Amino acid sequence: MISEYDFVVIGGGIAGVSVAAQLSEKSSVRLLEMEDQPGYHSTGRSAALFIESYGNNMVRALTRASRKAFYNPPENFTAVQLVKPRQILITASPGKAELLDTFKETLEADDIVEYKSPEEAAALCPILKAEKFAGALLNSTPADIEVHELQQAYLRILKKNDGVISLQSHILDIQRDQGGWAITMPTNEVIRTSMVINAAGAWAGELGMKVGAFDIGLHPLKRSACLVNAPTGFDINAWPMVADVEEEFYIKPDAGMLLISPSDETLTKPCDAQPDELDIAIAIDRIEQVTTLQIRRIAHKWAGLRSFVADSSPVVGFDPIQPGFFWLAALGGFGVQTAPALSKVAASLAQGNPLDSELLDFGIDVASIAPGRTYQPLSDTPTIGVARL
Ligand SMILES: Cc1cc2nc3c(=O)[nH]c(=O)nc-3n(C[C@H](O)[C@H](O)[C@H](O)COP(=O)(O)OP(=O)(O)OC[C@H]3O[C@@H](n4cnc5c(N)ncnc54)[C@H](O)[C@@H]3O)c2cc1C
């Protein structure tokens, strides 16, 4: 059987579903996801934060350009509130107070921030031991994202526009000939398209290699996390997220429990990432030292991959070697919060349209996210605090 689509999107994470939804407004789209549910990998394992002062200048521009979609989405997009305020308390250990000043300089001018004494920090999050901190900086601008609902909203658009979503879709072969791409599936179906969108997350580099595309130098970094019980008698949902300025740990209220992570970054191959026992033990140890928490039981633990290229900007655009092969990858630790703008940028470029002036006004520059660009040194990337949360 042969089927034909204007676009085949490979990968059903937030990148794939959001761009597929955008493309489906004007084109026929087939979305291929190898797992039995969309969002099974990085998208379903994120810390679900919206932080405008996160990442380098390009990431920040994409985040600012996504803000409206989260805070004022079109009425028919979702009935659910996509973001809820979540303050972030950046803490410094004794002797390290000056790091808070350095970190403050990385924040955006309109971030609402206040210095807090150790006692004030402990008043905001009563498990903190005040004597273990030199001080803290409270950022009241960030928010929690309803990631699942965001993904579902894009999937609804795709379905409404007759996009075809194929789960458990393992590609047997992918070849380019004069007519475009031929993708052979285990069912013997051959899917033909003139344009493949590579939204394969941590696997995007491998997929590029498979089709002879440019090597973007993608490196997946594993991060472990777990959920532990919160102490009783507190309204923990009102607590800020607490993150060490030196990225030793973070603690975040999550559906009545506490999500903790040692902020690890272990280079790994693309895989169904599993939490490292040692990383979880390190998180528990660091957190027990600075809080009154006594962690006896882990309710759930997991790991996810954050995939970066050398300049920590995303890779979006046509491959410089393989015609009809389009990248939407390297979304690091910002793929959810930038998805609304990134998917618009990717869809416009893939359809051969200029970017909306609104996107350009936010400072989005196509050359600095293009595959094949020369990576610039990380001079504009803050390397402290939640810059790479
Ligand atoms: C611990 C952690 C915390 C994070 N916190 C945040 C945060 O607070 N805010 C934020 O914005 N971002 C955060 N991120 C980053 C965010 O999760 C990612 O940037 C985003 O999910 C990447 O989306 P993606 O669609 O590129 O990748 P994925 O969600 O991994 O999707 C890629 C999909 O491609 C599929 N696939 C791969 N190869 C093939 C193939 N050959 N055929 C078919 N399907 C294929 C995979 O099965 C997968 O479902 C965090 C990530 C982690 C791990």
Short mmCIF file of N, CA, C and O in Angstrom, two decimals, residues 175-291:
data_model
loop_
_atom_site.label_atom_id
_atom_site.label_comp_id
_atom_site.label_asym_id
_atom_site.label_seq_id
_atom_site.Cartn_x
_atom_site.Cartn_y
_atom_site.Cartn_z
N GLN A 175 14.16 6.31 2.49
CA GLN A 175 15.04 6.55 1.33
C GLN A 175 14.54 7.75 0.57
O GLN A 175 13.34 8.01 0.52
N ARG A 176 15.48 8.43 -0.08
CA ARG A 176 15.09 9.53 -0.95
C ARG A 176 15.34 9.14 -2.39
O ARG A 176 16.38 8.58 -2.73
N ASP A 177 14.33 9.41 -3.26
CA ASP A 177 14.53 9.21 -4.69
C ASP A 177 14.05 10.46 -5.41
O ASP A 177 13.77 11.49 -4.76
N GLN A 178 13.93 10.38 -6.71
CA GLN A 178 13.58 11.60 -7.44
C GLN A 178 12.20 12.15 -7.05
O GLN A 178 11.95 13.35 -7.14
N GLY A 179 11.33 11.27 -6.61
CA GLY A 179 9.98 11.71 -6.26
C GLY A 179 9.87 12.22 -4.83
O GLY A 179 8.78 12.57 -4.37
N GLY A 180 10.94 12.21 -4.08
CA GLY A 180 10.89 12.63 -2.67
C GLY A 180 11.28 11.48 -1.77
O GLY A 180 12.11 10.65 -2.12
N TRP A 181 10.64 11.42 -0.59
CA TRP A 181 10.97 10.40 0.40
C TRP A 181 10.01 9.22 0.33
O TRP A 181 8.81 9.42 0.09
N ALA A 182 10.55 8.03 0.53
CA ALA A 182 9.72 6.82 0.65
C ALA A 182 10.04 6.21 2.00
O ALA A 182 11.20 5.85 2.27
N ILE A 183 9.02 6.13 2.85
CA ILE A 183 9.22 5.60 4.21
C ILE A 183 8.48 4.26 4.29
O ILE A 183 7.25 4.21 4.11
N THR A 184 9.24 3.20 4.53
CA THR A 184 8.61 1.87 4.57
C THR A 184 8.32 1.48 6.01
O THR A 184 9.21 1.57 6.87
N MET A 185 7.08 1.07 6.24
CA MET A 185 6.64 0.71 7.58
C MET A 185 6.56 -0.83 7.68
O MET A 185 6.48 -1.51 6.66
N PRO A 186 6.57 -1.37 8.91
CA PRO A 186 6.53 -2.83 9.06
C PRO A 186 5.28 -3.46 8.45
O PRO A 186 5.28 -4.64 8.11
N THR A 187 4.23 -2.69 8.28
CA THR A 187 2.99 -3.21 7.68
C THR A 187 3.11 -3.30 6.15
O THR A 187 2.13 -3.62 5.48
N ASN A 188 4.29 -2.98 5.63
CA ASN A 188 4.54 -2.89 4.17
C ASN A 188 3.98 -1.65 3.53
O ASN A 188 4.07 -1.48 2.33
N GLU A 189 3.34 -0.82 4.33
CA GLU A 189 2.90 0.46 3.78
C GLU A 189 4.13 1.29 3.42
O GLU A 189 5.12 1.30 4.15
N VAL A 190 4.06 1.95 2.26
CA VAL A 190 5.13 2.89 1.90
C VAL A 190 4.51 4.29 1.92
O VAL A 190 3.51 4.55 1.22
N ILE A 191 5.07 5.14 2.78
CA ILE A 191 4.54 6.50 2.90
C ILE A 191 5.42 7.40 2.04
O ILE A 191 6.64 7.44 2.22
N ARG A 192 4.79 8.12 1.13
CA ARG A 192 5.56 9.03 0.27
C ARG A 192 5.30 10.48 0.69
O ARG A 192 4.18 10.84 1.05
N THR A 193 6.36 11.26 0.68
CA THR A 193 6.22 12.68 1.01
C THR A 193 7.39 13.45 0.41
O THR A 193 8.46 12.88 0.18
N SER A 194 7.16 14.73 0.17
CA SER A 194 8.29 15.53 -0.32
C SER A 194 9.06 16.14 0.86
O SER A 194 10.14 16.67 0.70
N MET A 195 8.47 16.05 2.07
CA MET A 195 9.10 16.73 3.21
C MET A 195 9.01 15.90 4.51
O MET A 195 7.91 15.60 4.97
N VAL A 196 10.15 15.56 5.04
CA VAL A 196 10.20 14.87 6.34
C VAL A 196 10.61 15.91 7.39
O VAL A 196 11.57 16.64 7.21
N ILE A 197 9.84 15.95 8.48
CA ILE A 197 10.19 16.83 9.60
C ILE A 197 10.80 15.96 10.69
O ILE A 197 10.14 15.05 11.21
N ASN A 198 12.04 16.22 11.03
CA ASN A 198 12.73 15.45 12.05
C ASN A 198 12.49 16.07 13.43
O ASN A 198 13.17 17.02 13.81
N ALA A 199 11.50 15.51 14.13
CA ALA A 199 11.19 15.98 15.50
C ALA A 199 11.37 14.79 16.44
O ALA A 199 10.56 14.55 17.33
N ALA A 200 12.47 14.06 16.23
CA ALA A 200 12.66 12.79 16.93
C ALA A 200 13.37 12.95 18.27
O ALA A 200 13.89 11.97 18.82
N GLY A 201 13.39 14.15 18.83
CA GLY A 201 13.94 14.37 20.17
C GLY A 201 15.38 13.90 20.27
O GLY A 201 16.22 14.27 19.44
N ALA A 202 15.66 13.05 21.27
CA ALA A 202 17.03 12.58 21.48
C ALA A 202 17.53 11.74 20.30
O ALA A 202 18.74 11.56 20.12
N TRP A 203 16.61 11.22 19.49
CA TRP A 203 16.97 10.37 18.35
C TRP A 203 17.17 11.19 17.07
O TRP A 203 17.47 10.65 16.02
N ALA A 204 16.99 12.50 17.15
CA ALA A 204 17.02 13.32 15.92
C ALA A 204 18.38 13.21 15.22
O ALA A 204 18.45 13.16 13.99
N GLY A 205 19.47 13.17 16.02
CA GLY A 205 20.80 13.07 15.43
C GLY A 205 20.96 11.76 14.68
O GLY A 205 21.47 11.72 13.55
N GLU A 206 20.49 10.66 15.31
CA GLU A 206 20.59 9.34 14.66
C GLU A 206 19.77 9.29 13.38
O GLU A 206 20.19 8.73 12.37
N LEU A 207 18.58 9.89 13.43
CA LEU A 207 17.73 9.90 12.23
C LEU A 207 18.41 10.67 11.10
O LEU A 207 18.41 10.25 9.94
N GLY A 208 19.03 11.80 11.48
CA GLY A 208 19.77 12.59 10.49
C GLY A 208 20.87 11.77 9.84
O GLY A 208 21.04 11.77 8.62
N MET A 209 21.62 11.05 10.67
CA MET A 209 22.72 10.19 10.15
C MET A 209 22.16 9.15 9.18
O MET A 209 22.74 8.88 8.14
N LYS A 210 21.03 8.57 9.57
CA LYS A 210 20.44 7.49 8.77
C LYS A 210 20.12 7.94 7.35
O LYS A 210 20.25 7.19 6.40
N VAL A 211 19.70 9.21 7.22
CA VAL A 211 19.31 9.68 5.88
C VAL A 211 20.45 10.48 5.21
O VAL A 211 20.24 11.08 4.17
N GLY A 212 21.63 10.49 5.83
CA GLY A 212 22.76 11.20 5.22
C GLY A 212 22.66 12.71 5.33
O GLY A 212 23.18 13.44 4.49
N ALA A 213 22.01 13.17 6.39
CA ALA A 213 21.89 14.62 6.60
C ALA A 213 23.10 15.15 7.36
O ALA A 213 23.98 14.39 7.77
N PHE A 214 23.11 16.46 7.56
CA PHE A 214 24.19 17.14 8.30
C PHE A 214 24.24 16.61 9.74
O PHE A 214 23.20 16.36 10.33
N ASP A 215 25.46 16.49 10.27
CA ASP A 215 25.60 16.07 11.67
C ASP A 215 25.54 17.32 12.55
O ASP A 215 26.49 18.11 12.57
N ILE A 216 24.44 17.51 13.26
CA ILE A 216 24.28 18.73 14.07
C ILE A 216 25.01 18.63 15.41
O ILE A 216 25.07 19.60 16.15
N GLY A 217 25.55 17.45 15.72
CA GLY A 217 26.29 17.29 16.99
C GLY A 217 25.36 17.30 18.20
O GLY A 217 25.66 17.95 19.20
N LEU A 218 24.26 16.55 18.09
CA LEU A 218 23.28 16.54 19.19
C LEU A 218 23.80 15.70 20.34
O LEU A 218 24.27 14.58 20.13
N HIS A 219 23.72 16.23 21.56
CA HIS A 219 24.10 15.39 22.69
C HIS A 219 22.99 15.35 23.74
O HIS A 219 22.67 16.37 24.35
N PRO A 220 22.41 14.16 23.92
CA PRO A 220 21.37 13.99 24.94
C PRO A 220 21.99 13.89 26.34
O PRO A 220 22.94 13.15 26.54
N LEU A 221 21.45 14.67 27.26
CA LEU A 221 21.93 14.66 28.64
C LEU A 221 20.81 14.13 29.54
O LEU A 221 19.68 14.62 29.49
N LYS A 222 21.16 13.12 30.34
CA LYS A 222 20.14 12.51 31.21
C LYS A 222 19.99 13.28 32.51
O LYS A 222 20.99 13.72 33.09
N ARG A 223 18.75 13.46 32.91
CA ARG A 223 18.48 14.07 34.22
C ARG A 223 17.50 13.17 34.99
O ARG A 223 16.48 12.74 34.44
N SER A 224 17.82 12.90 36.25
CA SER A 224 16.98 12.04 37.08
C SER A 224 16.11 12.88 38.02
O SER A 224 16.51 13.99 38.41
N ALA A 225 14.97 12.33 38.36
CA ALA A 225 14.06 13.04 39.28
C ALA A 225 13.23 11.99 40.02
O ALA A 225 13.13 10.84 39.59
N CYS A 226 12.65 12.39 41.13
CA CYS A 226 11.70 11.49 41.80
C CYS A 226 10.68 12.30 42.61
O CYS A 226 10.86 13.50 42.84
N LEU A 227 9.60 11.61 42.93
CA LEU A 227 8.54 12.23 43.74
C LEU A 227 8.60 11.64 45.13
O LEU A 227 8.68 10.41 45.29
N VAL A 228 8.58 12.53 46.13
CA VAL A 228 8.59 12.05 47.52
C VAL A 228 7.43 12.72 48.28
O VAL A 228 6.91 13.76 47.85
N ASN A 229 7.06 12.09 49.38
CA ASN A 229 5.96 12.66 50.17
C ASN A 229 6.34 14.01 50.75
O ASN A 229 7.49 14.21 51.17
N ALA A 230 5.36 14.88 50.80
CA ALA A 230 5.57 16.17 51.46
C ALA A 230 5.22 16.01 52.94
O ALA A 230 4.43 15.14 53.30
N PRO A 231 5.80 16.84 53.80
CA PRO A 231 5.40 16.77 55.21
C PRO A 231 3.92 17.15 55.35
O PRO A 231 3.43 17.97 54.58
N THR A 232 3.25 16.53 56.31
CA THR A 232 1.82 16.83 56.46
C THR A 232 1.62 18.19 57.15
O THR A 232 2.53 18.69 57.83
N GLY A 233 0.44 18.73 56.94
CA GLY A 233 0.08 19.97 57.64
C GLY A 233 0.48 21.24 56.93
O GLY A 233 0.38 22.33 57.49
N PHE A 234 1.00 21.12 55.71
CA PHE A 234 1.38 22.32 54.95
C PHE A 234 0.61 22.39 53.63
O PHE A 234 0.31 21.35 53.04
N ASP A 235 0.35 23.62 53.19
CA ASP A 235 -0.21 23.79 51.84
C ASP A 235 0.97 23.92 50.89
O ASP A 235 1.40 25.03 50.54
N ILE A 236 1.52 22.77 50.48
CA ILE A 236 2.78 22.84 49.72
C ILE A 236 2.59 23.44 48.33
O ILE A 236 3.54 23.90 47.71
N ASN A 237 1.36 23.42 47.85
CA ASN A 237 1.17 23.97 46.49
C ASN A 237 1.51 25.46 46.42
O ASN A 237 1.86 25.97 45.37
N ALA A 238 1.43 26.12 47.59
CA ALA A 238 1.75 27.55 47.60
C ALA A 238 3.26 27.78 47.72
O ALA A 238 3.72 28.92 47.59
N TRP A 239 4.02 26.74 47.97
CA TRP A 239 5.47 26.90 48.12
C TRP A 239 6.10 27.24 46.77
O TRP A 239 5.66 26.78 45.71
N PRO A 240 7.18 28.02 46.82
CA PRO A 240 7.93 28.21 45.57
C PRO A 240 8.71 26.94 45.24
O PRO A 240 8.93 26.09 46.11
N MET A 241 9.13 26.82 44.01
CA MET A 241 10.16 25.83 43.69
C MET A 241 11.45 26.36 44.33
O MET A 241 11.68 27.57 44.34
N VAL A 242 12.25 25.47 44.88
CA VAL A 242 13.52 25.89 45.47
C VAL A 242 14.64 25.29 44.62
O VAL A 242 14.65 24.08 44.36
N ALA A 243 15.56 26.15 44.14
CA ALA A 243 16.65 25.65 43.30
C ALA A 243 17.96 26.26 43.77
O ALA A 243 18.04 27.47 43.99
N ASP A 244 18.94 25.41 43.94
CA ASP A 244 20.27 25.89 44.37
C ASP A 244 20.93 26.66 43.22
O ASP A 244 20.89 26.22 42.07
N VAL A 245 21.54 27.79 43.56
CA VAL A 245 22.13 28.65 42.53
C VAL A 245 23.28 27.94 41.81
O VAL A 245 23.58 28.22 40.66
N GLU A 246 23.91 26.97 42.50
CA GLU A 246 24.99 26.22 41.85
C GLU A 246 24.48 24.93 41.22
O GLU A 246 25.28 24.05 40.87
N GLU A 247 23.16 24.80 41.10
CA GLU A 247 22.52 23.65 40.46
C GLU A 247 22.87 22.33 41.13
O GLU A 247 23.13 21.32 40.47
N GLU A 248 22.87 22.34 42.46
CA GLU A 248 23.11 21.10 43.21
C GLU A 248 21.84 20.28 43.35
O GLU A 248 21.89 19.08 43.50
N PHE A 249 20.70 20.96 43.35
CA PHE A 249 19.41 20.27 43.54
C PHE A 249 18.27 21.22 43.19
O PHE A 249 18.47 22.44 43.11
N TYR A 250 17.10 20.65 42.95
CA TYR A 250 15.89 21.46 43.03
C TYR A 250 14.75 20.66 43.64
O TYR A 250 14.76 19.42 43.63
N ILE A 251 13.80 21.41 44.22
CA ILE A 251 12.63 20.82 44.88
C ILE A 251 11.42 21.57 44.36
O ILE A 251 11.41 22.81 44.39
N LYS A 252 10.41 20.83 43.89
CA LYS A 252 9.27 21.54 43.32
C LYS A 252 7.97 20.85 43.75
O LYS A 252 7.84 19.63 43.60
N PRO A 253 7.01 21.62 44.28
CA PRO A 253 5.71 21.03 44.58
C PRO A 253 5.09 20.48 43.30
O PRO A 253 5.16 21.13 42.25
N ASP A 254 4.56 19.26 43.38
CA ASP A 254 4.00 18.63 42.18
C ASP A 254 2.82 17.76 42.60
O ASP A 254 3.04 16.68 43.16
N ALA A 255 1.62 18.23 42.33
CA ALA A 255 0.39 17.48 42.61
C ALA A 255 0.38 16.88 44.02
O ALA A 255 0.17 15.68 44.20
N GLY A 256 0.68 17.70 45.02
CA GLY A 256 0.59 17.25 46.41
C GLY A 256 1.84 16.55 46.91
O GLY A 256 1.93 16.15 48.07
N MET A 257 2.81 16.33 46.03
CA MET A 257 4.07 15.71 46.44
C MET A 257 5.21 16.67 46.14
O MET A 257 4.98 17.76 45.61
N LEU A 258 6.44 16.24 46.45
CA LEU A 258 7.60 17.08 46.12
C LEU A 258 8.44 16.37 45.07
O LEU A 258 8.82 15.20 45.24
N LEU A 259 8.69 17.08 43.97
CA LEU A 259 9.56 16.56 42.92
C LEU A 259 10.96 17.02 43.28
O LEU A 259 11.19 18.20 43.50
N ILE A 260 11.90 16.08 43.35
CA ILE A 260 13.27 16.48 43.65
C ILE A 260 14.22 15.97 42.57
O ILE A 260 13.97 14.93 41.95
N SER A 261 15.29 16.72 42.34
CA SER A 261 16.27 16.32 41.32
C SER A 261 17.65 16.83 41.73
O SER A 261 17.76 17.93 42.30
N PRO A 262 18.70 16.08 41.42
CA PRO A 262 20.05 16.59 41.69
C PRO A 262 20.57 17.43 40.54
O PRO A 262 21.77 17.74 40.50
N SER A 263 19.73 17.77 39.58
CA SER A 263 20.11 18.59 38.41
C SER A 263 21.27 17.95 37.64
O SER A 263 22.15 18.66 37.13
N ASP A 264 21.28 16.62 37.59
CA ASP A 264 22.38 15.92 36.89
C ASP A 264 22.28 16.10 35.37
O ASP A 264 21.19 16.31 34.83
N GLU A 265 23.42 15.99 34.73
CA GLU A 265 23.49 16.08 33.26
C GLU A 265 24.49 15.05 32.80
O GLU A 265 25.68 15.33 32.74
N THR A 266 24.03 13.85 32.50
CA THR A 266 24.94 12.78 32.09
C THR A 266 24.78 12.49 30.61
O THR A 266 23.68 12.15 30.16
N LEU A 267 25.89 12.63 29.89
CA LEU A 267 25.84 12.39 28.45
C LEU A 267 25.47 10.93 28.20
O LEU A 267 26.04 10.03 28.81
N THR A 268 24.50 10.71 27.34
CA THR A 268 24.03 9.34 27.11
C THR A 268 23.60 9.16 25.66
O THR A 268 23.51 10.13 24.90
N LYS A 269 23.36 7.92 25.27
CA LYS A 269 22.81 7.67 23.94
C LYS A 269 21.30 7.83 24.02
O LYS A 269 20.72 7.70 25.10
N PRO A 270 20.64 8.08 22.87
CA PRO A 270 19.17 8.15 22.92
C PRO A 270 18.62 6.82 23.42
O PRO A 270 19.06 5.77 22.95
N CYS A 271 17.72 6.87 24.38
CA CYS A 271 17.19 5.63 24.98
C CYS A 271 15.98 5.99 25.83
O CYS A 271 15.67 7.16 26.03
N ASP A 272 15.32 4.92 26.31
CA ASP A 272 14.26 5.10 27.30
C ASP A 272 14.99 5.33 28.63
O ASP A 272 15.33 4.36 29.33
N ALA A 273 15.27 6.58 28.94
CA ALA A 273 16.17 6.90 30.06
C ALA A 273 15.62 6.38 31.39
O ALA A 273 14.42 6.51 31.68
N GLN A 274 16.49 5.79 32.16
CA GLN A 274 16.12 5.29 33.49
C GLN A 274 16.90 6.06 34.55
O GLN A 274 18.05 6.44 34.32
N PRO A 275 16.28 6.29 35.70
CA PRO A 275 16.98 7.06 36.74
C PRO A 275 18.16 6.27 37.29
O PRO A 275 18.09 5.05 37.41
N ASP A 276 19.20 6.99 37.58
CA ASP A 276 20.39 6.37 38.16
C ASP A 276 20.21 6.36 39.67
O ASP A 276 19.95 7.39 40.27
N GLU A 277 20.36 5.16 40.30
CA GLU A 277 20.19 5.05 41.77
C GLU A 277 21.09 6.05 42.50
O GLU A 277 20.69 6.68 43.47
N LEU A 278 22.32 6.19 41.98
CA LEU A 278 23.28 7.07 42.64
C LEU A 278 22.81 8.52 42.56
O LEU A 278 22.87 9.27 43.55
N ASP A 279 22.30 8.92 41.39
CA ASP A 279 21.83 10.31 41.25
C ASP A 279 20.65 10.58 42.19
O ASP A 279 20.55 11.66 42.77
N ILE A 280 19.78 9.59 42.32
CA ILE A 280 18.63 9.78 43.24
C ILE A 280 19.15 9.89 44.69
O ILE A 280 18.72 10.74 45.46
N ALA A 281 20.11 9.03 45.01
CA ALA A 281 20.68 9.06 46.38
C ALA A 281 21.36 10.41 46.64
O ALA A 281 21.26 10.97 47.74
N ILE A 282 22.03 10.94 45.61
CA ILE A 282 22.70 12.25 45.76
C ILE A 282 21.65 13.34 46.00
O ILE A 282 21.82 14.19 46.88
N ALA A 283 20.56 13.28 45.24
CA ALA A 283 19.50 14.29 45.43
C ALA A 283 18.97 14.23 46.86
O ALA A 283 18.84 15.26 47.53
N ILE A 284 18.70 13.02 47.33
CA ILE A 284 18.14 12.86 48.69
C ILE A 284 19.13 13.40 49.72
O ILE A 284 18.76 14.16 50.63
N ASP A 285 20.39 13.03 49.56
CA ASP A 285 21.41 13.46 50.53
C ASP A 285 21.51 14.99 50.57
O ASP A 285 21.47 15.60 51.64
N ARG A 286 21.63 15.60 49.38
CA ARG A 286 21.78 17.07 49.35
C ARG A 286 20.56 17.76 49.96
O ARG A 286 20.68 18.75 50.68
N ILE A 287 19.38 17.21 49.67
CA ILE A 287 18.15 17.86 50.13
C ILE A 287 17.95 17.63 51.63
O ILE A 287 17.52 18.54 52.35
N GLU A 288 18.29 16.43 52.11
CA GLU A 288 18.15 16.19 53.56
C GLU A 288 19.11 17.09 54.36
O GLU A 288 18.81 17.43 55.50
N GLN A 289 20.24 17.42 53.76
CA GLN A 289 21.19 18.28 54.50
C GLN A 289 20.67 19.70 54.70
O GLN A 289 20.97 20.34 55.70
N VAL A 290 19.90 20.19 53.76
CA VAL A 290 19.50 21.61 53.84
C VAL A 290 18.01 21.80 54.19
O VAL A 290 17.55 22.94 54.28
N THR A 291 17.30 20.70 54.38
CA THR A 291 15.88 20.80 54.75
C THR A 291 15.61 19.87 55.94
O THR A 291 16.46 19.05 56.31
#
